[in-house]
Amino acid sequence: MPDMKRNPFSLRRVIVILLLCFVSGSIMAQKINLDTLTIDDLNVYKDKAVKLRNAGMIVTFTGVGIAAAGWISSSIWAGNFKGESGEGFITLAPFFIGMAVGIPAAIVGIPIWTIGGRRIKKAVLAIKRFDTKPENSLALGLGITLRF
């Protein structure tokens, strides 16, 4: 059998590199420049940000609630358990299920909540750019506002 040398640059590596390039390209394509949006687009962006923040809050509090419900139900069941000492481990099942579902949900919800909050702040700042009312102006009558 001839001695076959393996190509160090295999097809699997090429596929992985291409996938990483496509994923990073699609992530960069999702960046939105708020300076180029109109007031209507900014309002839509702000509404989406509010929905994202609210979804993060719901997921976070639901996860914490599921974890707490699992802990409470497990402690109640363990307090009322009258079986043998080796069988008491089954009373921890709600606790483990609640923690297995609740903690990941809270961990996912917190970043969604903060990302939505940051987007709201950015949208509000960009919307203020369209506010042309001169506030605290000492000039009386008709005025001209110059923006550069």
GROMACS .gro file of N, CA, C and O in nm, residues 23-124:
model
  408
   23VAL      N    1  -2.092   3.381   0.831
   23VAL     CA    2  -2.159   3.420   0.955
   23VAL      C    3  -2.115   3.560   0.996
   23VAL      O    4  -2.197   3.643   1.033
   24SER      N    5  -1.986   3.588   0.991
   24SER     CA    6  -1.940   3.721   1.030
   24SER      C    7  -1.990   3.827   0.933
   24SER      O    8  -2.019   3.939   0.973
   25GLY      N    9  -2.002   3.794   0.806
   25GLY     CA   10  -2.055   3.888   0.709
   25GLY      C   11  -2.201   3.919   0.733
   25GLY      O   12  -2.245   4.033   0.721
   26SER      N   13  -2.278   3.818   0.772
   26SER     CA   14  -2.420   3.842   0.798
   26SER      C   15  -2.440   3.919   0.927
   26SER      O   16  -2.534   3.996   0.940
   27ILE      N   17  -2.350   3.902   1.023
   27ILE     CA   18  -2.361   3.979   1.147
   27ILE      C   19  -2.331   4.125   1.120
   27ILE      O   20  -2.398   4.215   1.171
   28MET      N   21  -2.231   4.152   1.041
   28MET     CA   22  -2.196   4.291   1.010
   28MET      C   23  -2.303   4.358   0.925
   28MET      O   24  -2.319   4.479   0.931
   29ALA      N   25  -2.378   4.279   0.848
   29ALA     CA   26  -2.481   4.337   0.764
   29ALA      C   27  -2.601   4.384   0.846
   29ALA      O   28  -2.682   4.461   0.798
   30GLN      N   29  -2.612   4.340   0.970
   30GLN     CA   30  -2.726   4.377   1.052
   30GLN      C   31  -2.705   4.507   1.129
   30GLN      O   32  -2.793   4.551   1.199
   31LYS      N   33  -2.590   4.567   1.120
   31LYS     CA   34  -2.566   4.694   1.187
   31LYS      C   35  -2.648   4.803   1.119
   31LYS      O   36  -2.649   4.814   0.997
   32ILE      N   37  -2.714   4.883   1.199
   32ILE     CA   38  -2.798   4.990   1.147
   32ILE      C   39  -2.736   5.123   1.187
   32ILE      O   40  -2.710   5.147   1.305
   33ASN      N   41  -2.714   5.208   1.090
   33ASN     CA   42  -2.663   5.342   1.116
   33ASN      C   43  -2.784   5.433   1.141
   33ASN      O   44  -2.860   5.463   1.049
   34LEU      N   45  -2.800   5.476   1.265
   34LEU     CA   46  -2.918   5.555   1.301
   34LEU      C   47  -2.916   5.694   1.240
   34LEU      O   48  -3.019   5.760   1.230
   35ASP      N   49  -2.799   5.742   1.199
   35ASP     CA   50  -2.791   5.876   1.140
   35ASP      C   51  -2.852   5.882   1.001
   35ASP      O   52  -2.885   5.990   0.953
   36THR      N   53  -2.867   5.768   0.935
   36THR     CA   54  -2.921   5.767   0.799
   36THR      C   55  -3.071   5.740   0.795
   36THR      O   56  -3.129   5.746   0.688
   37LEU      N   57  -3.133   5.714   0.909
   37LEU     CA   58  -3.276   5.680   0.911
   37LEU      C   59  -3.362   5.806   0.920
   37LEU      O   60  -3.321   5.908   0.975
   38THR      N   61  -3.482   5.794   0.866
   38THR     CA   62  -3.580   5.903   0.878
   38THR      C   63  -3.649   5.893   1.014
   38THR      O   64  -3.631   5.796   1.088
   39ILE      N   65  -3.733   5.991   1.044
   39ILE     CA   66  -3.803   5.990   1.172
   39ILE      C   67  -3.898   5.872   1.183
   39ILE      O   68  -3.913   5.813   1.291
   40ASP      N   69  -3.962   5.834   1.072
   40ASP     CA   70  -4.052   5.718   1.075
   40ASP      C   71  -3.974   5.590   1.099
   40ASP      O   72  -4.018   5.503   1.177
   41ASP      N   73  -3.859   5.576   1.034
   41ASP     CA   74  -3.777   5.457   1.054
   41ASP      C   75  -3.723   5.451   1.197
   41ASP      O   76  -3.713   5.343   1.256
   42LEU      N   77  -3.691   5.566   1.252
   42LEU     CA   78  -3.643   5.569   1.390
   42LEU      C   79  -3.753   5.529   1.488
   42LEU      O   80  -3.727   5.461   1.588
   43ASN      N   81  -3.875   5.570   1.461
   43ASN     CA   82  -3.986   5.530   1.547
   43ASN      C   83  -4.011   5.381   1.539
   43ASN      O   84  -4.039   5.317   1.641
   44VAL      N   85  -3.999   5.324   1.420
   44VAL     CA   86  -4.013   5.179   1.405
   44VAL      C   87  -3.900   5.107   1.479
   44VAL      O   88  -3.922   5.008   1.548
   45TYR      N   89  -3.778   5.160   1.466
   45TYR     CA   90  -3.662   5.102   1.536
   45TYR      C   91  -3.682   5.108   1.687
   45TYR      O   92  -3.652   5.011   1.758
   46LYS      N   93  -3.736   5.219   1.736
   46LYS     CA   94  -3.760   5.233   1.880
   46LYS      C   95  -3.869   5.137   1.926
   46LYS      O   96  -3.857   5.076   2.033
   47ASP      N   97  -3.975   5.120   1.845
   47ASP     CA   98  -4.081   5.026   1.881
   47ASP      C   99  -4.027   4.883   1.890
   47ASP      O  100  -4.062   4.807   1.981
   48LYS      N  101  -3.941   4.846   1.795
   48LYS     CA  102  -3.881   4.712   1.799
   48LYS      C  103  -3.791   4.697   1.921
   48LYS      O  104  -3.786   4.591   1.983
   49ALA      N  105  -3.721   4.803   1.957
   49ALA     CA  106  -3.634   4.799   2.075
   49ALA      C  107  -3.715   4.783   2.203
   49ALA      O  108  -3.676   4.711   2.294
   50VAL      N  109  -3.829   4.851   2.209
   50VAL     CA  110  -3.917   4.838   2.325
   50VAL      C  111  -3.970   4.695   2.335
   50VAL      O  112  -3.974   4.636   2.444
   51LYS      N  113  -4.008   4.636   2.222
   51LYS     CA  114  -4.055   4.498   2.223
   51LYS      C  115  -3.943   4.402   2.265
   51LYS      O  116  -3.968   4.305   2.338
   52LEU      N  117  -3.821   4.427   2.220
   52LEU     CA  118  -3.708   4.343   2.258
   52LEU      C  119  -3.680   4.354   2.408
   52LEU      O  120  -3.658   4.252   2.475
   53ARG      N  121  -3.683   4.475   2.462
   53ARG     CA  122  -3.662   4.493   2.605
   53ARG      C  123  -3.771   4.425   2.686
   53ARG      O  124  -3.744   4.356   2.785
   54ASN      N  125  -3.897   4.440   2.643
   54ASN     CA  126  -4.007   4.377   2.714
   54ASN      C  127  -3.999   4.225   2.708
   54ASN      O  128  -4.028   4.156   2.806
   55ALA      N  129  -3.958   4.171   2.593
   55ALA     CA  130  -3.942   4.026   2.582
   55ALA      C  131  -3.832   3.977   2.675
   55ALA      O  132  -3.845   3.872   2.739
   56GLY      N  133  -3.723   4.053   2.686
   56GLY     CA  134  -3.616   4.015   2.778
   56GLY      C  135  -3.661   4.018   2.922
   56GLY      O  136  -3.626   3.930   3.001
   57MET      N  137  -3.742   4.118   2.957
   57MET     CA  138  -3.795   4.125   3.093
   57MET      C  139  -3.885   4.006   3.123
   57MET      O  140  -3.877   3.945   3.230
   58ILE      N  141  -3.970   3.972   3.026
   58ILE     CA  142  -4.063   3.860   3.046
   58ILE      C  143  -3.987   3.729   3.061
   58ILE      O  144  -4.015   3.649   3.150
   59VAL      N  145  -3.888   3.706   2.974
   59VAL     CA  146  -3.811   3.582   2.981
   59VAL      C  147  -3.733   3.574   3.112
   59VAL      O  148  -3.726   3.468   3.175
   60THR      N  149  -3.675   3.685   3.155
   60THR     CA  150  -3.599   3.686   3.280
   60THR      C  151  -3.687   3.656   3.400
   60THR      O  152  -3.655   3.567   3.481
   61PHE      N  153  -3.798   3.727   3.412
   61PHE     CA  154  -3.885   3.706   3.527
   61PHE      C  155  -3.954   3.569   3.522
   61PHE      O  156  -3.979   3.509   3.628
   62THR      N  157  -3.984   3.519   3.404
   62THR     CA  158  -4.041   3.385   3.392
   62THR      C  159  -3.940   3.281   3.438
   62THR      O  160  -3.975   3.186   3.510
   63GLY      N  161  -3.814   3.297   3.398
   63GLY     CA  162  -3.710   3.203   3.441
   63GLY      C  163  -3.691   3.203   3.591
   63GLY      O  164  -3.680   3.097   3.654
   64VAL      N  165  -3.689   3.322   3.650
   64VAL     CA  166  -3.675   3.331   3.796
   64VAL      C  167  -3.797   3.269   3.864
   64VAL      O  168  -3.785   3.198   3.965
   65GLY      N  169  -3.914   3.293   3.808
   65GLY     CA  170  -4.037   3.235   3.865
   65GLY      C  171  -4.040   3.084   3.856
   65GLY      O  172  -4.083   3.017   3.951
   66ILE      N  173  -3.995   3.029   3.745
   66ILE     CA  174  -3.991   2.883   3.730
   66ILE      C  175  -3.893   2.822   3.830
   66ILE      O  176  -3.921   2.720   3.893
   67ALA      N  177  -3.776   2.885   3.846
   67ALA     CA  178  -3.678   2.835   3.942
   67ALA      C  179  -3.733   2.842   4.084
   67ALA      O  180  -3.717   2.748   4.163
   68ALA      N  181  -3.799   2.951   4.118
   68ALA     CA  182  -3.857   2.965   4.252
   68ALA      C  183  -3.969   2.865   4.275
   68ALA      O  184  -3.980   2.806   4.383
   69ALA      N  185  -4.053   2.844   4.173
   69ALA     CA  186  -4.162   2.748   4.186
   69ALA      C  187  -4.108   2.606   4.206
   69ALA      O  188  -4.163   2.528   4.285
   70GLY      N  189  -4.002   2.571   4.135
   70GLY     CA  190  -3.941   2.440   4.153
   70GLY      C  191  -3.884   2.422   4.292
   70GLY      O  192  -3.900   2.317   4.355
   71TRP      N  193  -3.819   2.527   4.344
   71TRP     CA  194  -3.761   2.519   4.478
   71TRP      C  195  -3.871   2.509   4.584
   71TRP      O  196  -3.862   2.429   4.677
   72ILE      N  197  -3.976   2.591   4.570
   72ILE     CA  198  -4.084   2.591   4.668
   72ILE      C  199  -4.159   2.459   4.666
   72ILE      O  200  -4.186   2.399   4.772
   73SER      N  201  -4.194   2.409   4.547
   73SER     CA  202  -4.268   2.282   4.540
   73SER      C  203  -4.185   2.165   4.591
   73SER      O  204  -4.237   2.074   4.655
   74SER      N  205  -4.056   2.168   4.566
   74SER     CA  206  -3.969   2.062   4.616
   74SER      C  207  -3.958   2.067   4.768
   74SER      O  208  -3.958   1.962   4.834
   75SER      N  209  -3.950   2.186   4.825
   75SER     CA  210  -3.940   2.195   4.970
   75SER      C  211  -4.071   2.155   5.038
   75SER      O  212  -4.070   2.092   5.145
   76ILE      N  213  -4.184   2.188   4.976
   76ILE     CA  214  -4.313   2.146   5.031
   76ILE      C  215  -4.327   1.995   5.025
   76ILE      O  216  -4.369   1.930   5.121
   77TRP      N  217  -4.289   1.936   4.912
   77TRP     CA  218  -4.300   1.791   4.895
   77TRP      C  219  -4.206   1.719   4.992
   77TRP      O  220  -4.241   1.617   5.048
   78ALA      N  221  -4.086   1.772   5.010
   78ALA     CA  222  -3.991   1.708   5.102
   78ALA      C  223  -4.040   1.719   5.246
   78ALA      O  224  -4.016   1.628   5.327
   79GLY      N  225  -4.108   1.826   5.281
   79GLY     CA  226  -4.161   1.841   5.417
   79GLY      C  227  -4.274   1.746   5.446
   79GLY      O  228  -4.293   1.703   5.560
   80ASN      N  229  -4.351   1.710   5.344
   80ASN     CA  230  -4.465   1.620   5.362
   80ASN      C  231  -4.432   1.475   5.328
   80ASN      O  232  -4.521   1.390   5.335
   81PHE      N  233  -4.309   1.445   5.293
   81PHE     CA  234  -4.272   1.311   5.250
   81PHE      C  235  -4.258   1.220   5.372
   81PHE      O  236  -4.187   1.251   5.466
   82LYS      N  237  -4.326   1.104   5.368
   82LYS     CA  238  -4.324   1.009   5.480
   82LYS      C  239  -4.266   0.875   5.438
   82LYS      O  240  -4.291   0.775   5.500
   83GLY      N  241  -4.186   0.871   5.334
   83GLY     CA  242  -4.130   0.744   5.286
   83GLY      C  243  -4.001   0.709   5.358
   83GLY      O  244  -3.962   0.770   5.458
   84GLU      N  245  -3.935   0.609   5.303
   84GLU     CA  246  -3.808   0.568   5.361
   84GLU      C  247  -3.700   0.671   5.327
   84GLU      O  248  -3.715   0.752   5.236
   85SER      N  249  -3.590   0.665   5.396
   85SER     CA  250  -3.487   0.768   5.380
   85SER      C  251  -3.423   0.766   5.241
   85SER      O  252  -3.384   0.868   5.189
   86GLY      N  253  -3.408   0.652   5.178
   86GLY     CA  254  -3.347   0.643   5.046
   86GLY      C  255  -3.437   0.692   4.934
   86GLY      O  256  -3.390   0.726   4.826
   87GLU      N  257  -3.567   0.698   4.958
   87GLU     CA  258  -3.662   0.739   4.856
   87GLU      C  259  -3.687   0.890   4.856
   87GLU      O  260  -3.760   0.942   4.774
   88GLY      N  261  -3.629   0.963   4.945
   88GLY     CA  262  -3.652   1.107   4.956
   88GLY      C  263  -3.587   1.187   4.844
   88GLY      O  264  -3.619   1.304   4.826
   89PHE      N  265  -3.500   1.124   4.768
   89PHE     CA  266  -3.432   1.194   4.659
   89PHE      C  267  -3.530   1.236   4.550
   89PHE      O  268  -3.508   1.336   4.482
   90ILE      N  269  -3.641   1.164   4.535
   90ILE     CA  270  -3.739   1.196   4.431
   90ILE      C  271  -3.805   1.332   4.459
   90ILE      O  272  -3.855   1.397   4.367
   91THR      N  273  -3.805   1.375   4.584
   91THR     CA  274  -3.867   1.504   4.617
   91THR      C  275  -3.788   1.622   4.562
   91THR      O  276  -3.839   1.733   4.559
   92LEU      N  277  -3.665   1.599   4.518
   92LEU     CA  278  -3.583   1.706   4.461
   92LEU      C  279  -3.605   1.723   4.310
   92LEU      O  280  -3.546   1.813   4.250
   93ALA      N  281  -3.688   1.639   4.250
   93ALA     CA  282  -3.711   1.647   4.106
   93ALA      C  283  -3.766   1.783   4.063
   93ALA      O  284  -3.716   1.841   3.965
   94PRO      N  285  -3.867   1.840   4.129
   94PRO     CA  286  -3.914   1.973   4.087
   94PRO      C  287  -3.806   2.080   4.099
   94PRO      O  288  -3.799   2.172   4.016
   95PHE      N  289  -3.721   2.069   4.200
   95PHE     CA  290  -3.613   2.165   4.216
   95PHE      C  291  -3.517   2.160   4.098
   95PHE      O  292  -3.482   2.263   4.041
   96PHE      N  293  -3.477   2.038   4.060
   96PHE     CA  294  -3.382   2.025   3.950
   96PHE      C  295  -3.444   2.065   3.816
   96PHE      O  296  -3.379   2.128   3.733
   97ILE      N  297  -3.570   2.032   3.796
   97ILE     CA  298  -3.638   2.072   3.672
   97ILE      C  299  -3.653   2.224   3.667
   97ILE      O  300  -3.629   2.287   3.563
   98GLY      N  301  -3.693   2.284   3.779
   98GLY     CA  302  -3.707   2.429   3.785
   98GLY      C  303  -3.575   2.500   3.760
   98GLY      O  304  -3.569   2.600   3.689
   99MET      N  305  -3.468   2.448   3.815
   99MET     CA  306  -3.336   2.509   3.795
   99MET      C  307  -3.286   2.486   3.652
   99MET      O  308  -3.223   2.574   3.593
  100ALA      N  309  -3.314   2.368   3.597
  100ALA     CA  310  -3.268   2.338   3.461
  100ALA      C  311  -3.340   2.423   3.357
  100ALA      O  312  -3.284   2.451   3.250
  101VAL      N  313  -3.461   2.464   3.385
  101VAL     CA  314  -3.536   2.547   3.291
  101VAL      C  315  -3.525   2.695   3.326
  101VAL      O  316  -3.505   2.780   3.239
  102GLY      N  317  -3.536   2.728   3.454
  102GLY     CA  318  -3.542   2.867   3.496
  102GLY      C  319  -3.412   2.943   3.484
  102GLY      O  320  -3.411   3.057   3.438
  103ILE      N  321  -3.302   2.882   3.525
  103ILE     CA  322  -3.175   2.954   3.521
  103ILE      C  323  -3.132   2.984   3.378
  103ILE      O  324  -3.093   3.098   3.349
  104PRO      N  325  -3.136   2.889   3.283
  104PRO     CA  326  -3.101   2.928   3.145
  104PRO      C  327  -3.194   3.034   3.086
  104PRO      O  328  -3.148   3.121   3.012
  105ALA      N  329  -3.321   3.028   3.121
  105ALA     CA  330  -3.413   3.130   3.071
  105ALA      C  331  -3.376   3.268   3.125
  105ALA      O  332  -3.375   3.367   3.050
  106ALA      N  333  -3.341   3.275   3.252
  106ALA     CA  334  -3.300   3.404   3.309
  106ALA      C  335  -3.167   3.451   3.249
  106ALA      O  336  -3.149   3.570   3.222
  107ILE      N  337  -3.077   3.357   3.224
  107ILE     CA  338  -2.947   3.393   3.166
  107ILE      C  339  -2.965   3.445   3.023
  107ILE      O  340  -2.896   3.538   2.981
  108VAL      N  341  -3.059   3.391   2.949
  108VAL     CA  342  -3.086   3.439   2.813
  108VAL      C  343  -3.163   3.571   2.817
  108VAL      O  344  -3.140   3.659   2.735
  109GLY      N  345  -3.252   3.587   2.912
  109GLY     CA  346  -3.336   3.706   2.917
  109GLY      C  347  -3.263   3.833   2.956
  109GLY      O  348  -3.295   3.941   2.907
  110ILE      N  349  -3.162   3.823   3.041
  110ILE     CA  350  -3.091   3.943   3.088
  110ILE      C  351  -3.020   4.015   2.974
  110ILE      O  352  -3.033   4.137   2.960
  111PRO      N  353  -2.943   3.947   2.887
  111PRO     CA  354  -2.881   4.020   2.775
  111PRO      C  355  -2.982   4.078   2.677
  111PRO      O  356  -2.961   4.188   2.625
  112ILE      N  357  -3.092   4.007   2.655
  112ILE     CA  358  -3.195   4.060   2.565
  112ILE      C  359  -3.254   4.188   2.623
  112ILE      O  360  -3.276   4.286   2.552
  113TRP      N  361  -3.275   4.189   2.752
  113TRP     CA  362  -3.328   4.306   2.822
  113TRP      C  363  -3.232   4.424   2.810
  113TRP      O  364  -3.273   4.536   2.778
  114THR      N  365  -3.104   4.401   2.832
  114THR     CA  366  -3.008   4.511   2.825
  114THR      C  367  -2.985   4.561   2.683
  114THR      O  368  -2.970   4.682   2.661
  115ILE      N  369  -2.985   4.470   2.586
  115ILE     CA  370  -2.969   4.512   2.446
  115ILE      C  371  -3.087   4.600   2.404
  115ILE      O  372  -3.070   4.703   2.339
  116GLY      N  373  -3.208   4.559   2.442
  116GLY     CA  374  -3.325   4.640   2.410
  116GLY      C  375  -3.320   4.776   2.475
  116GLY      O  376  -3.355   4.877   2.415
  117GLY      N  377  -3.274   4.782   2.600
  117GLY     CA  378  -3.262   4.910   2.669
  117GLY      C  379  -3.161   5.003   2.602
  117GLY      O  380  -3.184   5.123   2.589
  118ARG      N  381  -3.047   4.945   2.558
  118ARG     CA  382  -2.947   5.027   2.490
  118ARG      C  383  -3.000   5.078   2.357
  118ARG      O  384  -2.974   5.192   2.319
  119ARG      N  385  -3.073   4.993   2.286
  119ARG     CA  386  -3.129   5.038   2.157
  119ARG      C  387  -3.231   5.148   2.176
  119ARG      O  388  -3.242   5.239   2.093
  120ILE      N  389  -3.309   5.141   2.283
  120ILE     CA  390  -3.406   5.247   2.310
  120ILE      C  391  -3.334   5.379   2.333
  120ILE      O  392  -3.373   5.484   2.280
  121LYS      N  393  -3.227   5.375   2.413
  121LYS     CA  394  -3.152   5.498   2.441
  121LYS      C  395  -3.094   5.557   2.314
  121LYS      O  396  -3.099   5.678   2.292
  122LYS      N  397  -3.039   5.472   2.228
  122LYS     CA  398  -2.982   5.521   2.102
  122LYS      C  399  -3.090   5.580   2.013
  122LYS      O  400  -3.068   5.683   1.947
  123ALA      N  401  -3.207   5.517   2.008
  123ALA     CA  402  -3.316   5.567   1.923
  123ALA      C  403  -3.368   5.700   1.975
  123ALA      O  404  -3.397   5.791   1.897
  124VAL      N  405  -3.378   5.715   2.106
  124VAL     CA  406  -3.426   5.841   2.163
  124VAL      C  407  -3.328   5.954   2.132
  124VAL      O  408  -3.369   6.065   2.096
   0.00000   0.00000   0.00000
